[in-house]
Amino acid sequence: MSLLSVHHLTKRFGGNTAVQDISFDLKQGELLALIGPNGAGKSTTFNMVGGQLPASSGSVVFDGREVLGRSSRHIAQLGIGRTFQVAATFASLTVMENVQMALLSHRRKVYSFWRSAAGRYQDEARQLLEQVGMATQVDRPCSELAYGDVKRVELAMSLAGKPRLLLMDEPTAGMASAERNALIALVKRLVVQNNMAVLFTEHSMDVVFAYADRILVLARGQLIAQGSAEQIRAHPKVQEVYFGTGKTFEDLAPGDA
Ligand code: ADP
Ligand code: MG
């Protein structure tokens, strides 16, 4: 059974159709990549699923419930998380404090006000930081961390809401190739360990082919292909949009697609 079912999802901005009638499914325990040239409609798709942007038409069913029309806050409560964009961490706070803050914002328990701030959710925060390989750096201020480590802390923060589906729009933006691989390898492990589902965008085809269970290809708002790495590599339409040009998706302007 599908955890997420997207049917005929469409978004128009005036006369421009950013996402046109796309349909796809996502199962629990699946790492699904959404790829395509800049302007293809990837972020718009994320924003409709996460409730940041209203859809023009279509449906998005998560765990049996229609999510279109609900607030982003409500959608997060249903179990769809999003990774934070750049600089989502508080630089002056420690790694531990940042994750505690994230836990606090997700669990507004009535009794929490009388417990000391420092003690709140410490065990849970430590556990999340262990999951992302940051357990040895809990007391460091985030301002001192390497970029890839900040991204790990952000990932721990996004896990604080216990999402069953995590949406990650360009999680490796600004990273060097080795860091990209390490972060997506970590996400892949979390998907397996926690039986989570993840939808992510990524510009590096090597990373996508190495880790994604399945790949969706968007071009000019349309889903032109979906399948395994082998199927996508061999797909004539994908080759037309991407491989034939000898460019990466990142290099392609929307007009080239
Ligand atoms: P991608 O994430 O794949 O690079 P986007 O989803 O950001 O693509 O954009 C898809 C198309 O929608 C682009 O043509 C973009 O200019 C347009 N678009 C995105 N957001 C808006 C907006 N808020 N208003 C008008 N047009 C938008
Ligand atoms: Mg985008």
Short mmCIF file of C-alpha atoms and ligand atoms in Angstrom, two decimals:
data_model
loop_
_atom_site.label_atom_id
_atom_site.label_comp_id
_atom_site.label_asym_id
_atom_site.label_seq_id
_atom_site.Cartn_x
_atom_site.Cartn_y
_atom_site.Cartn_z
CA MET A 1 0.00 0.00 0.00
CA SER A 2 1.16 3.51 -0.79
CA LEU A 3 1.99 5.94 1.98
CA LEU A 4 1.66 8.88 -0.43
CA SER A 5 -0.46 8.95 -3.58
CA VAL A 6 -0.25 11.96 -5.85
CA HIS A 7 -2.92 12.13 -8.57
CA HIS A 8 -3.15 14.61 -11.44
CA LEU A 9 -1.45 17.30 -9.40
CA THR A 10 -1.31 20.65 -11.21
CA LYS A 11 -0.08 24.14 -10.34
CA ARG A 12 -0.56 27.19 -12.51
CA PHE A 13 1.03 30.57 -11.89
CA GLY A 14 -1.03 32.83 -14.13
CA GLY A 15 -0.49 31.48 -17.64
CA ASN A 16 2.52 29.38 -16.62
CA THR A 17 1.81 25.75 -15.71
CA ALA A 18 4.65 24.93 -13.31
CA VAL A 19 3.40 21.40 -12.56
CA GLN A 20 1.13 19.67 -15.03
CA ASP A 21 -1.02 16.68 -14.16
CA ILE A 22 1.60 14.60 -12.38
CA SER A 23 0.83 11.30 -10.64
CA PHE A 24 3.11 9.10 -8.54
CA ASP A 25 3.17 6.90 -5.45
CA LEU A 26 5.58 6.55 -2.57
CA LYS A 27 5.76 3.51 -0.31
CA GLN A 28 6.93 3.26 3.27
CA GLY A 29 10.64 2.49 3.38
CA GLU A 30 11.28 4.01 -0.03
CA LEU A 31 13.86 6.64 -1.01
CA LEU A 32 12.43 8.39 -4.05
CA ALA A 33 14.38 10.96 -6.07
CA LEU A 34 12.69 13.76 -8.01
CA ILE A 35 15.05 15.08 -10.66
CA GLY A 36 14.83 17.50 -13.55
CA PRO A 37 16.29 20.73 -14.95
CA ASN A 38 16.03 24.01 -13.06
CA GLY A 39 12.48 25.34 -13.34
CA ALA A 40 11.04 21.86 -13.98
CA GLY A 41 8.61 22.21 -11.05
CA LYS A 42 10.36 20.20 -8.32
CA SER A 43 10.11 22.78 -5.53
CA THR A 44 6.54 23.61 -6.53
CA THR A 45 5.68 19.91 -6.14
CA PHE A 46 7.30 19.82 -2.67
CA ASN A 47 5.44 22.97 -1.64
CA MET A 48 2.07 21.56 -2.66
CA VAL A 49 2.66 18.27 -0.83
CA GLY A 50 3.92 20.12 2.27
CA GLY A 51 1.04 22.62 2.23
CA GLN A 52 3.18 25.73 1.65
CA LEU A 53 1.46 26.35 -1.69
CA PRO A 54 -2.16 25.66 -2.74
CA ALA A 55 -2.56 23.32 -5.73
CA SER A 56 -4.62 24.32 -8.77
CA SER A 57 -6.08 20.82 -9.07
CA GLY A 58 -5.40 17.18 -8.31
CA SER A 59 -5.09 15.23 -5.10
CA VAL A 60 -2.41 14.27 -2.58
CA VAL A 61 -3.39 11.42 -0.27
CA PHE A 62 -1.11 10.67 2.69
CA ASP A 63 -1.88 7.60 4.78
CA GLY A 64 -5.45 7.55 3.49
CA ARG A 65 -6.13 11.27 4.05
CA GLU A 66 -6.38 14.07 1.51
CA VAL A 67 -3.83 16.72 2.47
CA LEU A 68 -4.57 19.37 -0.16
CA GLY A 69 -6.37 22.27 1.48
CA ARG A 70 -4.84 21.64 4.90
CA SER A 71 -2.34 24.01 6.53
CA SER A 72 1.36 23.14 6.48
CA ARG A 73 1.21 22.83 10.26
CA HIS A 74 -1.61 20.31 10.07
CA ILE A 75 0.24 18.37 7.35
CA ALA A 76 3.34 18.25 9.56
CA GLN A 77 1.22 16.87 12.39
CA LEU A 78 -0.08 14.14 10.10
CA GLY A 79 3.53 12.97 9.65
CA ILE A 80 5.01 14.78 6.66
CA GLY A 81 8.26 16.52 7.64
CA ARG A 82 10.49 18.87 5.69
CA THR A 83 14.16 19.51 6.06
CA PHE A 84 15.06 23.03 6.97
CA GLN A 85 16.72 25.27 4.43
CA VAL A 86 20.18 26.74 4.92
CA ALA A 87 20.86 28.31 8.33
CA ALA A 88 17.93 26.67 10.08
CA THR A 89 20.17 26.05 13.10
CA PHE A 90 20.87 28.69 15.74
CA ALA A 91 24.61 29.26 15.43
CA SER A 92 25.09 30.38 19.05
CA LEU A 93 23.34 27.32 20.49
CA THR A 94 25.02 23.96 20.85
CA VAL A 95 24.21 20.95 18.70
CA MET A 96 22.25 19.46 21.62
CA GLU A 97 20.30 22.68 22.29
CA ASN A 98 19.27 22.99 18.67
CA VAL A 99 17.78 19.50 18.66
CA GLN A 100 16.12 20.13 22.05
CA MET A 101 14.51 23.26 20.57
CA ALA A 102 13.19 21.23 17.65
CA LEU A 103 11.77 18.62 20.04
CA LEU A 104 10.17 21.35 22.14
CA SER A 105 8.47 22.91 19.16
CA HIS A 106 7.02 19.54 18.16
CA ARG A 107 5.88 18.41 21.61
CA ARG A 108 4.21 21.23 23.42
CA LYS A 109 3.49 19.21 26.52
CA VAL A 110 1.49 20.92 29.25
CA TYR A 111 3.88 19.95 32.00
CA SER A 112 6.98 21.09 30.14
CA PHE A 113 6.97 24.60 31.66
CA TRP A 114 8.00 23.47 35.09
CA ARG A 115 10.83 21.24 33.96
CA SER A 116 14.23 22.84 33.57
CA ALA A 117 14.96 23.88 30.03
CA ALA A 118 18.35 22.18 30.02
CA GLY A 119 16.87 18.83 30.99
CA ARG A 120 14.07 18.77 28.47
CA TYR A 121 14.27 16.04 25.91
CA GLN A 122 17.99 15.51 26.49
CA ASP A 123 17.86 11.73 26.09
CA GLU A 124 15.68 11.99 23.03
CA ALA A 125 17.91 14.67 21.50
CA ARG A 126 20.99 12.53 22.15
CA GLN A 127 19.31 9.57 20.50
CA LEU A 128 18.50 11.62 17.39
CA LEU A 129 22.06 12.93 17.26
CA GLU A 130 23.36 9.36 17.50
CA GLN A 131 21.24 8.46 14.50
CA VAL A 132 22.94 11.12 12.38
CA GLY A 133 26.45 10.45 13.69
CA MET A 134 26.74 13.64 15.76
CA ALA A 135 26.73 12.14 19.26
CA THR A 136 30.35 13.14 19.93
CA GLN A 137 29.76 16.81 19.13
CA VAL A 138 26.67 17.55 21.24
CA ASP A 139 28.25 20.37 23.26
CA ARG A 140 29.77 22.30 20.37
CA PRO A 141 28.10 25.50 19.19
CA CYS A 142 26.71 25.05 15.69
CA SER A 143 28.78 28.05 14.55
CA GLU A 144 31.92 25.88 14.89
CA LEU A 145 30.68 22.97 12.79
CA ALA A 146 31.71 21.98 9.29
CA TYR A 147 28.97 22.54 6.70
CA GLY A 148 28.23 18.83 6.30
CA ASP A 149 27.84 18.48 10.08
CA VAL A 150 25.37 21.39 10.21
CA LYS A 151 23.32 19.47 7.64
CA ARG A 152 23.37 16.41 9.92
CA VAL A 153 22.09 18.51 12.82
CA GLU A 154 19.33 19.86 10.58
CA LEU A 155 18.43 16.31 9.67
CA ALA A 156 18.24 15.35 13.38
CA MET A 157 15.98 18.41 13.89
CA SER A 158 13.67 17.34 11.11
CA LEU A 159 13.47 13.84 12.64
CA ALA A 160 12.33 15.38 15.95
CA GLY A 161 8.76 15.51 14.60
CA LYS A 162 8.89 11.75 13.92
CA PRO A 163 7.88 12.17 10.28
CA ARG A 164 6.80 9.09 8.36
CA LEU A 165 7.51 10.97 5.15
CA LEU A 166 10.37 13.44 4.89
CA LEU A 167 10.54 15.95 2.03
CA MET A 168 14.09 17.07 1.25
CA ASP A 169 14.41 19.75 -1.44
CA GLU A 170 18.08 19.98 -2.45
CA PRO A 171 19.46 18.75 0.89
CA THR A 172 23.03 18.72 -0.44
CA ALA A 173 23.01 22.21 -2.01
CA GLY A 174 26.40 23.81 -1.53
CA MET A 175 28.15 20.56 -0.63
CA ALA A 176 31.24 19.03 -2.15
CA SER A 177 30.84 15.63 -3.82
CA ALA A 178 32.12 13.51 -0.90
CA GLU A 179 29.80 15.31 1.53
CA ARG A 180 26.85 14.84 -0.83
CA ASN A 181 27.44 11.13 -0.95
CA ALA A 182 27.84 10.88 2.82
CA LEU A 183 24.61 12.79 3.54
CA ILE A 184 22.46 10.81 1.11
CA ALA A 185 24.04 7.54 2.31
CA LEU A 186 22.99 8.57 5.82
CA VAL A 187 19.45 9.38 4.64
CA LYS A 188 19.30 5.98 2.95
CA ARG A 189 20.29 4.27 6.24
CA LEU A 190 17.62 6.23 8.13
CA VAL A 191 15.01 5.23 5.56
CA VAL A 192 15.85 1.56 6.11
CA GLN A 193 16.30 1.73 9.92
CA ASN A 194 13.17 3.80 10.62
CA ASN A 195 11.10 2.40 7.75
CA MET A 196 10.53 6.01 6.67
CA ALA A 197 9.75 7.33 3.24
CA VAL A 198 11.84 10.14 1.74
CA LEU A 199 11.27 12.24 -1.36
CA PHE A 200 14.35 14.26 -2.29
CA THR A 201 15.80 16.36 -5.09
CA GLU A 202 19.45 16.15 -5.98
CA HIS A 203 21.51 17.51 -8.86
CA SER A 204 24.27 14.91 -8.82
CA MET A 205 23.19 12.00 -11.02
CA ASP A 206 25.88 9.80 -9.47
CA VAL A 207 24.31 10.28 -6.04
CA VAL A 208 20.79 9.70 -7.37
CA PHE A 209 21.75 6.51 -9.21
CA ALA A 210 23.72 5.20 -6.23
CA TYR A 211 21.08 5.63 -3.52
CA ALA A 212 17.56 6.21 -4.80
CA ASP A 213 15.20 3.22 -4.85
CA ARG A 214 13.23 4.85 -7.62
CA ILE A 215 13.53 8.03 -9.68
CA LEU A 216 10.95 10.48 -11.07
CA VAL A 217 11.98 12.79 -13.89
CA LEU A 218 10.23 16.14 -14.30
CA ALA A 219 10.73 18.39 -17.32
CA ARG A 220 8.74 21.58 -17.86
CA GLY A 221 6.22 20.52 -15.24
CA GLN A 222 5.56 17.11 -16.75
CA LEU A 223 6.59 13.74 -15.39
CA ILE A 224 8.42 12.30 -18.39
CA ALA A 225 9.72 9.11 -16.75
CA GLN A 226 9.77 7.08 -13.56
CA GLY A 227 11.56 3.90 -12.64
CA SER A 228 14.76 2.34 -11.36
CA ALA A 229 18.23 3.75 -12.08
CA GLU A 230 18.63 1.32 -15.00
CA GLN A 231 15.25 2.22 -16.46
CA ILE A 232 15.94 5.94 -16.14
CA ARG A 233 19.41 5.64 -17.69
CA ALA A 234 17.94 3.82 -20.68
CA HIS A 235 14.81 5.96 -21.04
CA PRO A 236 14.77 7.69 -24.45
CA LYS A 237 12.98 10.83 -23.21
CA VAL A 238 15.42 11.24 -20.34
CA GLN A 239 18.36 10.82 -22.68
CA GLU A 240 16.85 13.47 -24.91
CA VAL A 241 16.47 15.93 -22.02
CA TYR A 242 19.70 15.16 -20.28
CA PHE A 243 22.26 12.65 -21.47
CA GLY A 244 22.29 13.66 -25.11
CA THR A 245 23.39 17.16 -24.23
CA GLY A 246 26.38 16.06 -22.17
CA LYS A 247 25.29 18.51 -19.47
CA THR A 248 24.11 17.92 -15.94
CA PHE A 249 20.57 18.80 -14.96
CA GLU A 250 22.04 21.72 -13.08
CA ASP A 251 23.45 23.22 -16.28
CA LEU A 252 20.22 22.93 -18.21
CA ALA A 253 18.09 26.04 -18.42
CA PRO A 254 14.31 25.44 -18.58
CA GLY A 255 14.33 26.43 -22.24
CA ASP A 256 16.71 23.58 -23.13
CA ALA A 257 14.50 20.84 -21.73
P1 ADP B 1 12.55 23.64 -9.75
O1 ADP B 1 12.45 23.51 -8.27
O2 ADP B 1 12.41 22.34 -10.46
O3 ADP B 1 13.79 24.36 -10.18
P2 ADP B 1 10.28 25.39 -9.45
O4 ADP B 1 9.21 24.52 -8.91
O5 ADP B 1 10.96 26.29 -8.50
O6 ADP B 1 11.32 24.52 -10.27
O7 ADP B 1 9.65 26.32 -10.59
C1 ADP B 1 8.84 25.79 -11.63
C2 ADP B 1 8.28 26.93 -12.46
O8 ADP B 1 7.33 27.67 -11.69
C3 ADP B 1 9.32 27.94 -12.93
O9 ADP B 1 8.97 28.36 -14.22
C4 ADP B 1 9.18 29.06 -11.93
O10 ADP B 1 9.56 30.28 -12.51
C5 ADP B 1 7.70 29.03 -11.62
N1 ADP B 1 7.40 29.50 -10.27
C6 ADP B 1 7.80 28.93 -9.11
N2 ADP B 1 7.31 29.59 -8.04
C7 ADP B 1 6.57 30.61 -8.54
C8 ADP B 1 5.80 31.66 -7.95
N3 ADP B 1 5.67 31.77 -6.61
N4 ADP B 1 5.16 32.52 -8.77
C9 ADP B 1 5.26 32.41 -10.11
N5 ADP B 1 5.96 31.45 -10.73
C10 ADP B 1 6.62 30.56 -9.96
MG MG B 2 13.78 23.98 -6.74
#
